Short mmCIF file of N, CA and C in Angstrom, two decimals:
data_model
loop_
_atom_site.label_atom_id
_atom_site.label_comp_id
_atom_site.label_asym_id
_atom_site.label_seq_id
_atom_site.Cartn_x
_atom_site.Cartn_y
_atom_site.Cartn_z
N UNK A 1380 -17.33 -18.90 -44.18
CA UNK A 1380 -17.49 -17.77 -43.28
C UNK A 1380 -18.94 -17.28 -43.29
N UNK A 1381 -19.21 -16.27 -42.49
CA UNK A 1381 -20.58 -15.77 -42.36
C UNK A 1381 -20.97 -14.85 -43.49
N UNK A 1382 -22.24 -14.63 -43.57
CA UNK A 1382 -22.80 -13.73 -44.57
C UNK A 1382 -22.63 -12.29 -44.08
N UNK A 1383 -22.01 -11.44 -44.87
CA UNK A 1383 -21.76 -10.05 -44.48
C UNK A 1383 -22.84 -9.10 -44.98
N UNK A 1384 -24.00 -9.63 -45.36
CA UNK A 1384 -25.08 -8.80 -45.85
C UNK A 1384 -25.58 -7.92 -44.71
N UNK A 1385 -25.62 -6.61 -44.96
CA UNK A 1385 -26.07 -5.66 -43.96
C UNK A 1385 -27.59 -5.51 -44.05
N UNK A 1386 -28.27 -5.64 -42.92
CA UNK A 1386 -29.72 -5.49 -42.86
C UNK A 1386 -30.03 -4.03 -42.53
N UNK A 1387 -30.90 -3.42 -43.33
CA UNK A 1387 -31.33 -2.06 -43.03
C UNK A 1387 -32.55 -2.13 -42.12
N UNK A 1388 -32.41 -1.63 -40.91
CA UNK A 1388 -33.49 -1.71 -39.93
C UNK A 1388 -34.37 -0.47 -40.05
N UNK A 1389 -35.48 -0.63 -40.72
CA UNK A 1389 -36.47 0.43 -40.81
C UNK A 1389 -37.41 0.32 -39.61
N UNK A 1390 -38.18 1.37 -39.40
CA UNK A 1390 -39.14 1.35 -38.29
C UNK A 1390 -40.15 0.22 -38.48
N UNK A 1391 -40.59 0.01 -39.71
CA UNK A 1391 -41.57 -1.06 -39.95
C UNK A 1391 -40.97 -2.43 -39.71
N UNK A 1392 -39.72 -2.63 -40.08
CA UNK A 1392 -39.05 -3.91 -39.83
C UNK A 1392 -38.88 -4.15 -38.33
N UNK A 1393 -38.54 -3.10 -37.58
CA UNK A 1393 -38.41 -3.24 -36.13
C UNK A 1393 -39.76 -3.55 -35.49
N UNK A 1394 -40.83 -2.88 -35.96
CA UNK A 1394 -42.16 -3.18 -35.42
C UNK A 1394 -42.55 -4.62 -35.71
N UNK A 1395 -42.23 -5.11 -36.89
CA UNK A 1395 -42.55 -6.50 -37.25
C UNK A 1395 -41.79 -7.47 -36.35
N UNK A 1396 -40.53 -7.18 -36.06
CA UNK A 1396 -39.74 -8.03 -35.17
C UNK A 1396 -40.32 -8.02 -33.75
N UNK A 1397 -40.73 -6.84 -33.28
CA UNK A 1397 -41.36 -6.75 -31.95
C UNK A 1397 -42.69 -7.49 -31.93
N UNK A 1398 -43.46 -7.36 -33.00
CA UNK A 1398 -44.76 -8.05 -33.09
C UNK A 1398 -44.57 -9.56 -33.02
N UNK A 1399 -43.49 -10.06 -33.60
CA UNK A 1399 -43.19 -11.50 -33.54
C UNK A 1399 -42.75 -11.90 -32.13
N UNK A 1400 -41.91 -11.08 -31.51
CA UNK A 1400 -41.40 -11.38 -30.16
C UNK A 1400 -42.51 -11.31 -29.10
N UNK A 1401 -43.40 -10.34 -29.24
CA UNK A 1401 -44.47 -10.13 -28.26
C UNK A 1401 -45.81 -10.50 -28.90
N UNK A 1402 -45.97 -11.78 -29.17
CA UNK A 1402 -47.12 -12.28 -29.93
C UNK A 1402 -48.14 -12.96 -29.02
N UNK A 1403 -49.40 -13.07 -29.51
CA UNK A 1403 -50.41 -13.84 -28.80
C UNK A 1403 -49.99 -15.30 -28.69
N UNK A 1404 -50.43 -16.00 -27.71
CA UNK A 1404 -51.44 -15.61 -26.73
C UNK A 1404 -50.84 -14.95 -25.48
N UNK A 1405 -49.51 -14.85 -25.41
CA UNK A 1405 -48.89 -14.29 -24.20
C UNK A 1405 -49.07 -12.77 -24.14
N UNK A 1406 -48.94 -12.10 -25.27
CA UNK A 1406 -49.03 -10.64 -25.30
C UNK A 1406 -50.05 -10.15 -26.31
N UNK A 1407 -50.57 -8.98 -26.06
CA UNK A 1407 -51.31 -8.21 -27.06
C UNK A 1407 -50.35 -7.10 -27.48
N UNK A 1408 -50.18 -6.91 -28.78
CA UNK A 1408 -49.22 -5.93 -29.28
C UNK A 1408 -49.95 -4.85 -30.07
N UNK A 1409 -49.62 -3.59 -29.77
CA UNK A 1409 -50.24 -2.45 -30.43
C UNK A 1409 -49.15 -1.51 -30.91
N UNK A 1410 -49.37 -0.88 -32.06
CA UNK A 1410 -48.39 0.09 -32.54
C UNK A 1410 -49.06 1.42 -32.84
N UNK A 1411 -48.25 2.49 -32.79
CA UNK A 1411 -48.74 3.85 -33.04
C UNK A 1411 -49.86 4.23 -32.08
N UNK A 1412 -49.58 4.14 -30.79
CA UNK A 1412 -50.56 4.44 -29.74
C UNK A 1412 -50.45 5.91 -29.36
N UNK A 1413 -51.53 6.66 -29.56
CA UNK A 1413 -51.53 8.08 -29.25
C UNK A 1413 -51.91 8.33 -27.80
N UNK A 1414 -51.34 9.38 -27.23
CA UNK A 1414 -51.56 9.77 -25.84
C UNK A 1414 -52.98 10.26 -25.63
N UNK A 1415 -53.54 10.94 -26.63
CA UNK A 1415 -54.89 11.46 -26.49
C UNK A 1415 -55.56 11.47 -27.86
N UNK A 1416 -56.86 11.67 -27.86
CA UNK A 1416 -57.60 11.75 -29.11
C UNK A 1416 -57.16 13.01 -29.85
N UNK A 1417 -56.91 12.87 -31.12
CA UNK A 1417 -56.52 14.03 -31.93
C UNK A 1417 -55.03 14.21 -32.07
N UNK A 1418 -54.24 13.26 -31.59
CA UNK A 1418 -52.80 13.36 -31.81
C UNK A 1418 -52.03 13.60 -30.54
N UNK A 1419 -51.00 14.40 -30.64
CA UNK A 1419 -50.12 14.64 -29.50
C UNK A 1419 -49.03 13.60 -29.45
N UNK A 1420 -48.53 13.34 -28.26
CA UNK A 1420 -47.47 12.35 -28.09
C UNK A 1420 -48.00 10.95 -28.39
N UNK A 1421 -47.08 10.08 -28.81
CA UNK A 1421 -47.48 8.70 -29.08
C UNK A 1421 -46.35 7.75 -28.75
N UNK A 1422 -46.72 6.51 -28.49
CA UNK A 1422 -45.74 5.43 -28.31
C UNK A 1422 -45.65 4.70 -29.64
N UNK A 1423 -44.45 4.33 -30.04
CA UNK A 1423 -44.30 3.60 -31.30
C UNK A 1423 -44.93 2.21 -31.19
N UNK A 1424 -44.82 1.60 -30.03
CA UNK A 1424 -45.43 0.28 -29.83
C UNK A 1424 -45.59 0.01 -28.33
N UNK A 1425 -46.57 -0.82 -28.01
CA UNK A 1425 -46.84 -1.24 -26.63
C UNK A 1425 -47.22 -2.71 -26.64
N UNK A 1426 -46.63 -3.47 -25.71
CA UNK A 1426 -46.98 -4.88 -25.53
C UNK A 1426 -47.58 -5.02 -24.13
N UNK A 1427 -48.71 -5.71 -24.04
CA UNK A 1427 -49.41 -5.91 -22.77
C UNK A 1427 -49.51 -7.42 -22.52
N UNK A 1428 -49.03 -7.87 -21.35
CA UNK A 1428 -49.10 -9.29 -21.00
C UNK A 1428 -50.56 -9.69 -20.80
N UNK A 1429 -50.93 -10.84 -21.33
CA UNK A 1429 -52.30 -11.31 -21.24
C UNK A 1429 -52.48 -12.44 -20.23
N UNK A 1430 -51.38 -12.92 -19.67
CA UNK A 1430 -51.44 -14.01 -18.70
C UNK A 1430 -51.31 -13.46 -17.30
N UNK A 1431 -52.22 -13.84 -16.44
CA UNK A 1431 -52.22 -13.37 -15.06
C UNK A 1431 -50.90 -13.68 -14.36
N UNK A 1432 -50.26 -14.79 -14.70
CA UNK A 1432 -49.01 -15.18 -14.06
C UNK A 1432 -47.87 -14.18 -14.34
N UNK A 1433 -48.01 -13.36 -15.35
CA UNK A 1433 -46.99 -12.36 -15.66
C UNK A 1433 -47.24 -11.05 -14.92
N UNK A 1434 -48.32 -10.98 -14.19
CA UNK A 1434 -48.64 -9.76 -13.47
C UNK A 1434 -49.11 -8.68 -14.44
N UNK A 1435 -49.07 -7.45 -14.01
CA UNK A 1435 -49.47 -6.33 -14.85
C UNK A 1435 -48.24 -5.84 -15.60
N UNK A 1436 -47.92 -6.51 -16.68
CA UNK A 1436 -46.73 -6.19 -17.46
C UNK A 1436 -47.13 -5.40 -18.70
N UNK A 1437 -46.67 -4.16 -18.77
CA UNK A 1437 -46.89 -3.30 -19.93
C UNK A 1437 -45.53 -2.78 -20.36
N UNK A 1438 -45.18 -3.02 -21.61
CA UNK A 1438 -43.86 -2.64 -22.12
C UNK A 1438 -44.05 -1.65 -23.25
N UNK A 1439 -43.45 -0.47 -23.14
CA UNK A 1439 -43.53 0.54 -24.19
C UNK A 1439 -42.24 0.60 -24.99
N UNK A 1440 -42.35 0.89 -26.28
CA UNK A 1440 -41.19 0.94 -27.17
C UNK A 1440 -41.16 2.26 -27.91
N UNK A 1441 -40.01 2.87 -27.96
CA UNK A 1441 -39.75 4.06 -28.76
C UNK A 1441 -38.75 3.63 -29.82
N UNK A 1442 -39.13 3.65 -31.07
CA UNK A 1442 -38.28 3.14 -32.15
C UNK A 1442 -37.50 4.28 -32.77
N UNK A 1443 -36.20 4.13 -32.83
CA UNK A 1443 -35.31 5.10 -33.47
C UNK A 1443 -34.42 4.36 -34.45
N UNK A 1444 -34.46 4.77 -35.72
CA UNK A 1444 -33.68 4.09 -36.76
C UNK A 1444 -32.48 4.90 -37.20
N UNK A 1445 -32.37 6.13 -36.73
CA UNK A 1445 -31.23 6.95 -37.12
C UNK A 1445 -30.79 7.81 -35.94
N UNK A 1446 -29.55 8.19 -35.98
CA UNK A 1446 -29.00 9.07 -34.94
C UNK A 1446 -29.71 10.42 -34.95
N UNK A 1447 -30.01 10.94 -36.14
CA UNK A 1447 -30.69 12.23 -36.27
C UNK A 1447 -32.04 12.18 -35.57
N UNK A 1448 -32.78 11.11 -35.78
CA UNK A 1448 -34.09 10.94 -35.14
C UNK A 1448 -33.94 10.88 -33.63
N UNK A 1449 -32.94 10.15 -33.16
CA UNK A 1449 -32.68 10.02 -31.73
C UNK A 1449 -32.31 11.36 -31.11
N UNK A 1450 -31.45 12.12 -31.77
CA UNK A 1450 -31.03 13.43 -31.25
C UNK A 1450 -32.21 14.41 -31.22
N UNK A 1451 -33.08 14.36 -32.24
CA UNK A 1451 -34.27 15.20 -32.27
C UNK A 1451 -35.17 14.87 -31.09
N UNK A 1452 -35.32 13.59 -30.78
CA UNK A 1452 -36.16 13.17 -29.65
C UNK A 1452 -35.57 13.65 -28.32
N UNK A 1453 -34.26 13.62 -28.20
CA UNK A 1453 -33.63 14.08 -26.96
C UNK A 1453 -33.91 15.57 -26.69
N UNK A 1454 -33.98 16.36 -27.75
CA UNK A 1454 -34.26 17.78 -27.59
C UNK A 1454 -35.67 18.02 -27.08
N UNK A 1455 -36.59 17.10 -27.42
CA UNK A 1455 -37.98 17.24 -26.97
C UNK A 1455 -38.14 16.68 -25.59
#
């Protein structure tokens, strides 16, 4: 039968998985992107397509590892 080991998905583990999925040379991957200098809102990660054939593809990611974190974000 299969392995029943439960994987704990932390924010860093999710970012690493995204970094692998959206890797060079097809994408440039950035994490912890701030909206402005000095803080404020931020994106957890952004992938930008580097190949002209993909058009202007920009993908933003908001990482939530817990329901509490997700509910807090909904209030904002």
